Structures are given as structure tokens and as C-alpha cells.
Amino acid sequence: MSNLARAAGLTGFAELALAVGIDPYKIAAEAGVPAAALNDPDMKISARAICLMFDLAAERSGVEDFGLRIAENRRLSNLGPVGLAVREQPALRKGLVQLARYIWLQNDAYTVDMEETGDIAVVRLGTPGWLGRQNVELSLGVTMRIIRDLLGETWRPQEVLFPHPAPANLNMHRRVFGRTPLFDQDFMGLVIDRADLDAPIVRAD
């Protein structure tokens, strides 16, 4: 794969960087992200460069939950046509199927898989080994936001799983996911109630 991503994945980066006292354009240049990408959501850029940019921003600002702060304000509309295809499905299951089918249009470094077992379902994100912690947390946070956009703000998963160690402060994780995640897991994903997959998407037209 080419590992290219829409620059829409940078939405909110510049604003947060400035808020925590770092220069977004300087960080972008250092990571190899074109300055124009911060203002053109449809530009295709290196997913590796985005990964480096977020990790540098967290390191330089000292904000360990930088990626999650970005994710907290993301919406389904940030996915462009992919978000529209997801939103217009009759129920969450079909919405997630469309997300899995078309995620490569947003970022071809990712895959989305869904497994159903008994009363639970697992929404698993597949990522390359070079993906940094900030992008891992951003990606799962965005997945959480997508489902909440579809089912409502009160929805929350049964479990949240990350492959990396726990940070010193979990306040932002609890705020974004509505529960304390599990860390040092074999994969990253959300464990949800299987019945939620049949929940209707009320905004679908």
C-alpha cells in the first residue's frame, strides 16, 4: 500500500497546537507534512508523516493525550464521502461494514474488522507497526466518535483496548470513551454489545 491519507485527518491539529504553546507549521515542516495540508482536507499526504507530526506535537508540548484531545472534537463529517456512506445506512452493523469497505479512501494505512461472538461484537482497527501512540489513540477515539454520531452521545462501549502501556493520567481517556480503557492488549479496538449493531441510525435518509 502507498500509506496515504486525506489531510482531513489533521482537522483540529493547528488549533490544539497553538493552544498548548507550539507552532503547528514548524512541527508539520519537521515531520514532512506540507503546510498547505493544514488547510486542504482533500490533499493526500504520507500517513507516516502524519504519525510523526502528532508524536512530535505531544513530545514538544508535553501533552501526553494530544491525540485524544483531537479525537474528542471529531465528527463523522470529517470523513467526507466515507462518512456520508456510513451515515446513510439503516443500522450500525451496515454502517460499520461501509466504514470497513471504504476506510482506504480516508487512510489506506488502516483496516476495520468486526467480529461477533455470543452477546458481544469486537470492532478491531488494524494498523501498521510504525504507527505511534498518538495516532493509535486518535484513531480509536475517532471510531468512538463515529459510533456516537450514529447512535447518540450517551452510547459507550463495554471495553476499550489499547496495545500500549497506560499513561500516567487517564482523565481524558475516561472522558472520551466513557470508561477506563484496558492497556497492554494484543490489539486495539472496542468491545460493544452485539445488540447495538442492530440499533437504527436515526440520521439516515
PDB file of C-alpha atoms in Angstrom:
ATOM      1  CA  MET A   1       0.000   0.000   0.000  1.00  0.00           C
ATOM      2  CA  SER A   2       1.003   3.604  -0.521  1.00  0.00           C
ATOM      3  CA  ASN A   3       0.036   4.611   3.053  1.00  0.00           C
ATOM      4  CA  LEU A   4      -1.532   7.889   2.005  1.00  0.00           C
ATOM      5  CA  ALA A   5      -4.204   9.725   3.978  1.00  0.00           C
ATOM      6  CA  ARG A   6      -6.603  12.606   3.402  1.00  0.00           C
ATOM      7  CA  ALA A   7      -5.418  15.725   5.169  1.00  0.00           C
ATOM      8  CA  ALA A   8      -8.852  15.835   6.820  1.00  0.00           C
ATOM      9  CA  GLY A   9      -7.116  13.679   9.407  1.00  0.00           C
ATOM     10  CA  LEU A  10      -5.329  16.842  10.529  1.00  0.00           C
ATOM     11  CA  THR A  11      -8.545  18.652  11.423  1.00  0.00           C
ATOM     12  CA  GLY A  12      -8.089  20.427  14.741  1.00  0.00           C
ATOM     13  CA  PHE A  13      -4.314  19.945  14.825  1.00  0.00           C
ATOM     14  CA  ALA A  14      -3.315  23.571  14.271  1.00  0.00           C
ATOM     15  CA  GLU A  15      -5.809  24.907  16.821  1.00  0.00           C
ATOM     16  CA  LEU A  16      -4.733  22.490  19.537  1.00  0.00           C
ATOM     17  CA  ALA A  17      -1.040  23.013  18.816  1.00  0.00           C
ATOM     18  CA  LEU A  18      -1.412  26.758  19.264  1.00  0.00           C
ATOM     19  CA  ALA A  19      -3.476  26.260  22.417  1.00  0.00           C
ATOM     20  CA  VAL A  20      -0.710  24.172  24.025  1.00  0.00           C
ATOM     21  CA  GLY A  21       2.050  26.580  23.002  1.00  0.00           C
ATOM     22  CA  ILE A  22       3.688  25.010  19.944  1.00  0.00           C
ATOM     23  CA  ASP A  23       3.923  26.163  16.319  1.00  0.00           C
ATOM     24  CA  PRO A  24       1.846  23.801  14.126  1.00  0.00           C
ATOM     25  CA  TYR A  25       3.606  24.808  10.914  1.00  0.00           C
ATOM     26  CA  LYS A  26       7.053  24.254  12.395  1.00  0.00           C
ATOM     27  CA  ILE A  27       6.043  20.803  13.648  1.00  0.00           C
ATOM     28  CA  ALA A  28       4.458  19.978  10.281  1.00  0.00           C
ATOM     29  CA  ALA A  29       7.591  21.001   8.386  1.00  0.00           C
ATOM     30  CA  GLU A  30       9.779  18.930  10.688  1.00  0.00           C
ATOM     31  CA  ALA A  31       7.567  15.889  10.111  1.00  0.00           C
ATOM     32  CA  GLY A  32       7.438  16.381   6.332  1.00  0.00           C
ATOM     33  CA  VAL A  33       3.792  17.452   6.177  1.00  0.00           C
ATOM     34  CA  PRO A  34       3.147  20.242   3.628  1.00  0.00           C
ATOM     35  CA  ALA A  35       1.872  23.454   5.221  1.00  0.00           C
ATOM     36  CA  ALA A  36      -0.992  23.504   2.692  1.00  0.00           C
ATOM     37  CA  ALA A  37      -2.289  20.241   4.158  1.00  0.00           C
ATOM     38  CA  LEU A  38      -3.383  22.074   7.310  1.00  0.00           C
ATOM     39  CA  ASN A  39      -5.943  23.945   5.211  1.00  0.00           C
ATOM     40  CA  ASP A  40      -6.844  21.478   2.446  1.00  0.00           C
ATOM     41  CA  PRO A  41      -8.721  18.455   3.831  1.00  0.00           C
ATOM     42  CA  ASP A  42      -8.689  16.615   0.488  1.00  0.00           C
ATOM     43  CA  MET A  43      -4.927  16.716  -0.033  1.00  0.00           C
ATOM     44  CA  LYS A  44      -3.346  13.251   0.076  1.00  0.00           C
ATOM     45  CA  ILE A  45      -0.224  13.080   2.247  1.00  0.00           C
ATOM     46  CA  SER A  46       2.003  10.475   3.833  1.00  0.00           C
ATOM     47  CA  ALA A  47       0.351   8.642   6.739  1.00  0.00           C
ATOM     48  CA  ARG A  48       3.829   8.151   8.224  1.00  0.00           C
ATOM     49  CA  ALA A  49       4.402  11.916   8.181  1.00  0.00           C
ATOM     50  CA  ILE A  50       1.095  12.491   9.967  1.00  0.00           C
ATOM     51  CA  CYS A  51       2.072   9.909  12.572  1.00  0.00           C
ATOM     52  CA  LEU A  52       5.401  11.644  13.175  1.00  0.00           C
ATOM     53  CA  MET A  53       3.737  15.065  13.355  1.00  0.00           C
ATOM     54  CA  PHE A  54       1.329  14.040  16.121  1.00  0.00           C
ATOM     55  CA  ASP A  55       4.057  12.298  18.100  1.00  0.00           C
ATOM     56  CA  LEU A  56       6.317  15.351  17.814  1.00  0.00           C
ATOM     57  CA  ALA A  57       3.480  17.628  18.904  1.00  0.00           C
ATOM     58  CA  ALA A  58       2.850  15.526  22.023  1.00  0.00           C
ATOM     59  CA  GLU A  59       6.558  15.387  22.827  1.00  0.00           C
ATOM     60  CA  ARG A  60       7.229  19.123  22.323  1.00  0.00           C
ATOM     61  CA  SER A  61       4.106  20.257  24.171  1.00  0.00           C
ATOM     62  CA  GLY A  62       4.323  17.732  26.988  1.00  0.00           C
ATOM     63  CA  VAL A  63       0.652  16.888  26.371  1.00  0.00           C
ATOM     64  CA  GLU A  64       0.538  13.096  26.646  1.00  0.00           C
ATOM     65  CA  ASP A  65      -3.072  12.849  25.469  1.00  0.00           C
ATOM     66  CA  PHE A  66      -2.644  15.122  22.417  1.00  0.00           C
ATOM     67  CA  GLY A  67      -4.240  12.628  20.008  1.00  0.00           C
ATOM     68  CA  LEU A  68      -7.274  12.079  22.212  1.00  0.00           C
ATOM     69  CA  ARG A  69      -7.833  15.819  22.562  1.00  0.00           C
ATOM     70  CA  ILE A  70      -8.096  15.961  18.772  1.00  0.00           C
ATOM     71  CA  ALA A  71     -10.399  12.938  18.656  1.00  0.00           C
ATOM     72  CA  GLU A  72     -12.789  14.432  21.204  1.00  0.00           C
ATOM     73  CA  ASN A  73     -13.893  17.090  18.717  1.00  0.00           C
ATOM     74  CA  ARG A  74     -14.034  14.951  15.586  1.00  0.00           C
ATOM     75  CA  ARG A  75     -17.308  14.234  13.847  1.00  0.00           C
ATOM     76  CA  LEU A  76     -18.487  11.834  11.179  1.00  0.00           C
ATOM     77  CA  SER A  77     -18.426  14.698   8.671  1.00  0.00           C
ATOM     78  CA  ASN A  78     -14.614  14.803   8.902  1.00  0.00           C
ATOM     79  CA  LEU A  79     -14.614  11.555   6.891  1.00  0.00           C
ATOM     80  CA  GLY A  80     -16.120  13.304   3.873  1.00  0.00           C
ATOM     81  CA  PRO A  81     -17.800  10.897   1.387  1.00  0.00           C
ATOM     82  CA  VAL A  82     -16.892   7.921   3.599  1.00  0.00           C
ATOM     83  CA  GLY A  83     -18.807   9.484   6.482  1.00  0.00           C
ATOM     84  CA  LEU A  84     -21.809  10.045   4.231  1.00  0.00           C
ATOM     85  CA  ALA A  85     -21.796   6.391   3.120  1.00  0.00           C
ATOM     86  CA  VAL A  86     -21.655   5.289   6.769  1.00  0.00           C
ATOM     87  CA  ARG A  87     -24.367   7.657   7.987  1.00  0.00           C
ATOM     88  CA  GLU A  88     -26.899   6.672   5.328  1.00  0.00           C
ATOM     89  CA  GLN A  89     -27.084   3.006   6.378  1.00  0.00           C
ATOM     90  CA  PRO A  90     -30.185   1.763   8.233  1.00  0.00           C
ATOM     91  CA  ALA A  91     -28.319   0.314  11.251  1.00  0.00           C
ATOM     92  CA  LEU A  92     -24.913   0.399  12.915  1.00  0.00           C
ATOM     93  CA  ARG A  93     -23.845  -3.022  11.566  1.00  0.00           C
ATOM     94  CA  LYS A  94     -24.201  -1.874   7.960  1.00  0.00           C
ATOM     95  CA  GLY A  95     -22.609   1.449   8.803  1.00  0.00           C
ATOM     96  CA  LEU A  96     -19.520  -0.316  10.146  1.00  0.00           C
ATOM     97  CA  VAL A  97     -19.448  -2.568   7.079  1.00  0.00           C
ATOM     98  CA  GLN A  98     -19.307   0.539   4.890  1.00  0.00           C
ATOM     99  CA  LEU A  99     -16.593   2.027   7.077  1.00  0.00           C
ATOM    100  CA  ALA A 100     -14.533  -1.139   6.670  1.00  0.00           C
ATOM    101  CA  ARG A 101     -15.136  -1.160   2.927  1.00  0.00           C
ATOM    102  CA  TYR A 102     -14.188   2.453   2.252  1.00  0.00           C
ATOM    103  CA  ILE A 103     -11.720   3.404   5.012  1.00  0.00           C
ATOM    104  CA  TRP A 104      -8.889   3.191   2.468  1.00  0.00           C
ATOM    105  CA  LEU A 105     -10.277   6.332   0.823  1.00  0.00           C
ATOM    106  CA  GLN A 106      -9.611   8.207   4.066  1.00  0.00           C
ATOM    107  CA  ASN A 107      -6.370   6.486   5.084  1.00  0.00           C
ATOM    108  CA  ASP A 108      -5.049   3.355   3.414  1.00  0.00           C
ATOM    109  CA  ALA A 109      -2.816   2.503   6.387  1.00  0.00           C
ATOM    110  CA  TYR A 110      -5.878   1.324   8.341  1.00  0.00           C
ATOM    111  CA  THR A 111      -8.250  -1.601   8.247  1.00  0.00           C
ATOM    112  CA  VAL A 112     -11.502  -2.096  10.176  1.00  0.00           C
ATOM    113  CA  ASP A 113     -12.774  -5.561  11.084  1.00  0.00           C
ATOM    114  CA  MET A 114     -15.826  -6.670  13.033  1.00  0.00           C
ATOM    115  CA  GLU A 115     -16.232  -9.958  14.876  1.00  0.00           C
ATOM    116  CA  GLU A 116     -19.449 -11.159  16.511  1.00  0.00           C
ATOM    117  CA  THR A 117     -19.364 -13.764  19.297  1.00  0.00           C
ATOM    118  CA  GLY A 118     -22.199 -14.515  21.654  1.00  0.00           C
ATOM    119  CA  ASP A 119     -23.577 -11.286  23.102  1.00  0.00           C
ATOM    120  CA  ILE A 120     -20.616  -9.129  22.116  1.00  0.00           C
ATOM    121  CA  ALA A 121     -19.012  -7.711  18.997  1.00  0.00           C
ATOM    122  CA  VAL A 122     -15.450  -6.505  18.586  1.00  0.00           C
ATOM    123  CA  VAL A 123     -14.626  -3.571  16.313  1.00  0.00           C
ATOM    124  CA  ARG A 124     -10.926  -4.028  15.642  1.00  0.00           C
ATOM    125  CA  LEU A 125      -8.618  -1.486  13.986  1.00  0.00           C
ATOM    126  CA  GLY A 126      -5.672  -2.850  12.057  1.00  0.00           C
ATOM    127  CA  THR A 127      -2.664  -0.522  11.836  1.00  0.00           C
ATOM    128  CA  PRO A 128       0.939  -0.729  10.643  1.00  0.00           C
ATOM    129  CA  GLY A 129       3.661  -1.371  13.215  1.00  0.00           C
ATOM    130  CA  TRP A 130       5.163   2.099  12.763  1.00  0.00           C
ATOM    131  CA  LEU A 131       2.027   3.876  13.958  1.00  0.00           C
ATOM    132  CA  GLY A 132       2.802   5.957  17.054  1.00  0.00           C
ATOM    133  CA  ARG A 133       0.832   6.131  20.275  1.00  0.00           C
ATOM    134  CA  GLN A 134      -0.824   9.448  19.464  1.00  0.00           C
ATOM    135  CA  ASN A 135      -2.281   8.159  16.203  1.00  0.00           C
ATOM    136  CA  VAL A 136      -3.384   4.897  17.803  1.00  0.00           C
ATOM    137  CA  GLU A 137      -5.348   6.817  20.432  1.00  0.00           C
ATOM    138  CA  LEU A 138      -6.604   9.325  17.878  1.00  0.00           C
ATOM    139  CA  SER A 139      -7.830   6.521  15.595  1.00  0.00           C
ATOM    140  CA  LEU A 140      -9.722   4.646  18.274  1.00  0.00           C
ATOM    141  CA  GLY A 141     -11.070   7.917  19.650  1.00  0.00           C
ATOM    142  CA  VAL A 142     -12.370   8.832  16.185  1.00  0.00           C
ATOM    143  CA  THR A 143     -14.009   5.389  15.876  1.00  0.00           C
ATOM    144  CA  MET A 144     -15.724   6.072  19.179  1.00  0.00           C
ATOM    145  CA  ARG A 145     -16.908   9.467  17.916  1.00  0.00           C
ATOM    146  CA  ILE A 146     -18.249   7.892  14.711  1.00  0.00           C
ATOM    147  CA  ILE A 147     -20.402   5.424  16.634  1.00  0.00           C
ATOM    148  CA  ARG A 148     -21.651   8.135  18.979  1.00  0.00           C
ATOM    149  CA  ASP A 149     -22.551  10.294  15.990  1.00  0.00           C
ATOM    150  CA  LEU A 150     -24.642   7.376  14.732  1.00  0.00           C
ATOM    151  CA  LEU A 151     -26.218   6.139  17.968  1.00  0.00           C
ATOM    152  CA  GLY A 152     -26.191   9.169  20.253  1.00  0.00           C
ATOM    153  CA  GLU A 153     -23.917  10.811  22.781  1.00  0.00           C
ATOM    154  CA  THR A 154     -24.917   8.527  25.645  1.00  0.00           C
ATOM    155  CA  TRP A 155     -23.596   5.400  23.899  1.00  0.00           C
ATOM    156  CA  ARG A 156     -20.468   3.779  25.278  1.00  0.00           C
ATOM    157  CA  PRO A 157     -18.591   0.519  24.636  1.00  0.00           C
ATOM    158  CA  GLN A 158     -18.215  -2.375  27.047  1.00  0.00           C
ATOM    159  CA  GLU A 159     -14.423  -2.276  26.778  1.00  0.00           C
ATOM    160  CA  VAL A 160     -11.727  -0.170  25.124  1.00  0.00           C
ATOM    161  CA  LEU A 161      -8.443  -1.892  24.295  1.00  0.00           C
ATOM    162  CA  PHE A 162      -5.028  -0.411  23.513  1.00  0.00           C
ATOM    163  CA  PRO A 163      -1.768  -2.245  22.746  1.00  0.00           C
ATOM    164  CA  HIS A 164       0.477   0.270  24.529  1.00  0.00           C
ATOM    165  CA  PRO A 165       1.077   0.867  28.269  1.00  0.00           C
ATOM    166  CA  ALA A 166      -1.249   3.103  30.278  1.00  0.00           C
ATOM    167  CA  PRO A 167      -0.361   6.797  30.571  1.00  0.00           C
ATOM    168  CA  ALA A 168       0.151   8.496  33.917  1.00  0.00           C
ATOM    169  CA  ASN A 169      -3.182  10.342  33.664  1.00  0.00           C
ATOM    170  CA  LEU A 170      -6.348   8.658  32.401  1.00  0.00           C
ATOM    171  CA  ASN A 171      -8.788  11.558  32.763  1.00  0.00           C
ATOM    172  CA  MET A 172      -9.013  12.269  29.019  1.00  0.00           C
ATOM    173  CA  HIS A 173      -9.368   8.576  28.186  1.00  0.00           C
ATOM    174  CA  ARG A 174     -12.300   8.256  30.589  1.00  0.00           C
ATOM    175  CA  ARG A 175     -13.897  11.395  29.188  1.00  0.00           C
ATOM    176  CA  VAL A 176     -13.620  10.344  25.550  1.00  0.00           C
ATOM    177  CA  PHE A 177     -14.586   6.676  25.975  1.00  0.00           C
ATOM    178  CA  GLY A 178     -16.883   6.859  28.984  1.00  0.00           C
ATOM    179  CA  ARG A 179     -14.863   4.213  30.828  1.00  0.00           C
ATOM    180  CA  THR A 180     -11.292   3.282  31.741  1.00  0.00           C
ATOM    181  CA  PRO A 181      -9.545   1.516  28.826  1.00  0.00           C
ATOM    182  CA  LEU A 182      -7.523  -1.669  29.100  1.00  0.00           C
ATOM    183  CA  PHE A 183      -3.856  -1.315  28.112  1.00  0.00           C
ATOM    184  CA  ASP A 184      -1.078  -3.695  27.041  1.00  0.00           C
ATOM    185  CA  GLN A 185      -3.610  -5.670  24.992  1.00  0.00           C
ATOM    186  CA  ASP A 186      -2.990  -7.755  21.865  1.00  0.00           C
ATOM    187  CA  PHE A 187      -4.878  -5.356  19.604  1.00  0.00           C
ATOM    188  CA  MET A 188      -6.733  -2.073  19.607  1.00  0.00           C
ATOM    189  CA  GLY A 189     -10.465  -1.938  19.364  1.00  0.00           C
ATOM    190  CA  LEU A 190     -13.849  -1.565  21.009  1.00  0.00           C
ATOM    191  CA  VAL A 191     -15.874  -4.363  22.573  1.00  0.00           C
ATOM    192  CA  ILE A 192     -19.551  -3.498  22.212  1.00  0.00           C
ATOM    193  CA  ASP A 193     -22.932  -5.024  22.965  1.00  0.00           C
ATOM    194  CA  ARG A 194     -23.871  -7.125  19.927  1.00  0.00           C
ATOM    195  CA  ALA A 195     -27.420  -5.796  20.113  1.00  0.00           C
ATOM    196  CA  ASP A 196     -26.033  -2.313  19.369  1.00  0.00           C
ATOM    197  CA  LEU A 197     -25.218  -3.470  15.842  1.00  0.00           C
ATOM    198  CA  ASP A 198     -28.925  -3.589  15.079  1.00  0.00           C
ATOM    199  CA  ALA A 199     -29.590  -0.138  16.508  1.00  0.00           C
ATOM    200  CA  PRO A 200     -31.057   2.145  13.827  1.00  0.00           C
ATOM    201  CA  ILE A 201     -29.090   5.140  12.563  1.00  0.00           C
ATOM    202  CA  VAL A 202     -31.666   7.842  13.200  1.00  0.00           C
ATOM    203  CA  ARG A 203     -29.930  10.421  10.986  1.00  0.00           C
ATOM    204  CA  ALA A 204     -30.036   8.152   7.925  1.00  0.00           C
ATOM    205  CA  ASP A 205     -32.038   9.462   4.973  1.00  0.00           C
TER     206      ASP A 205
END
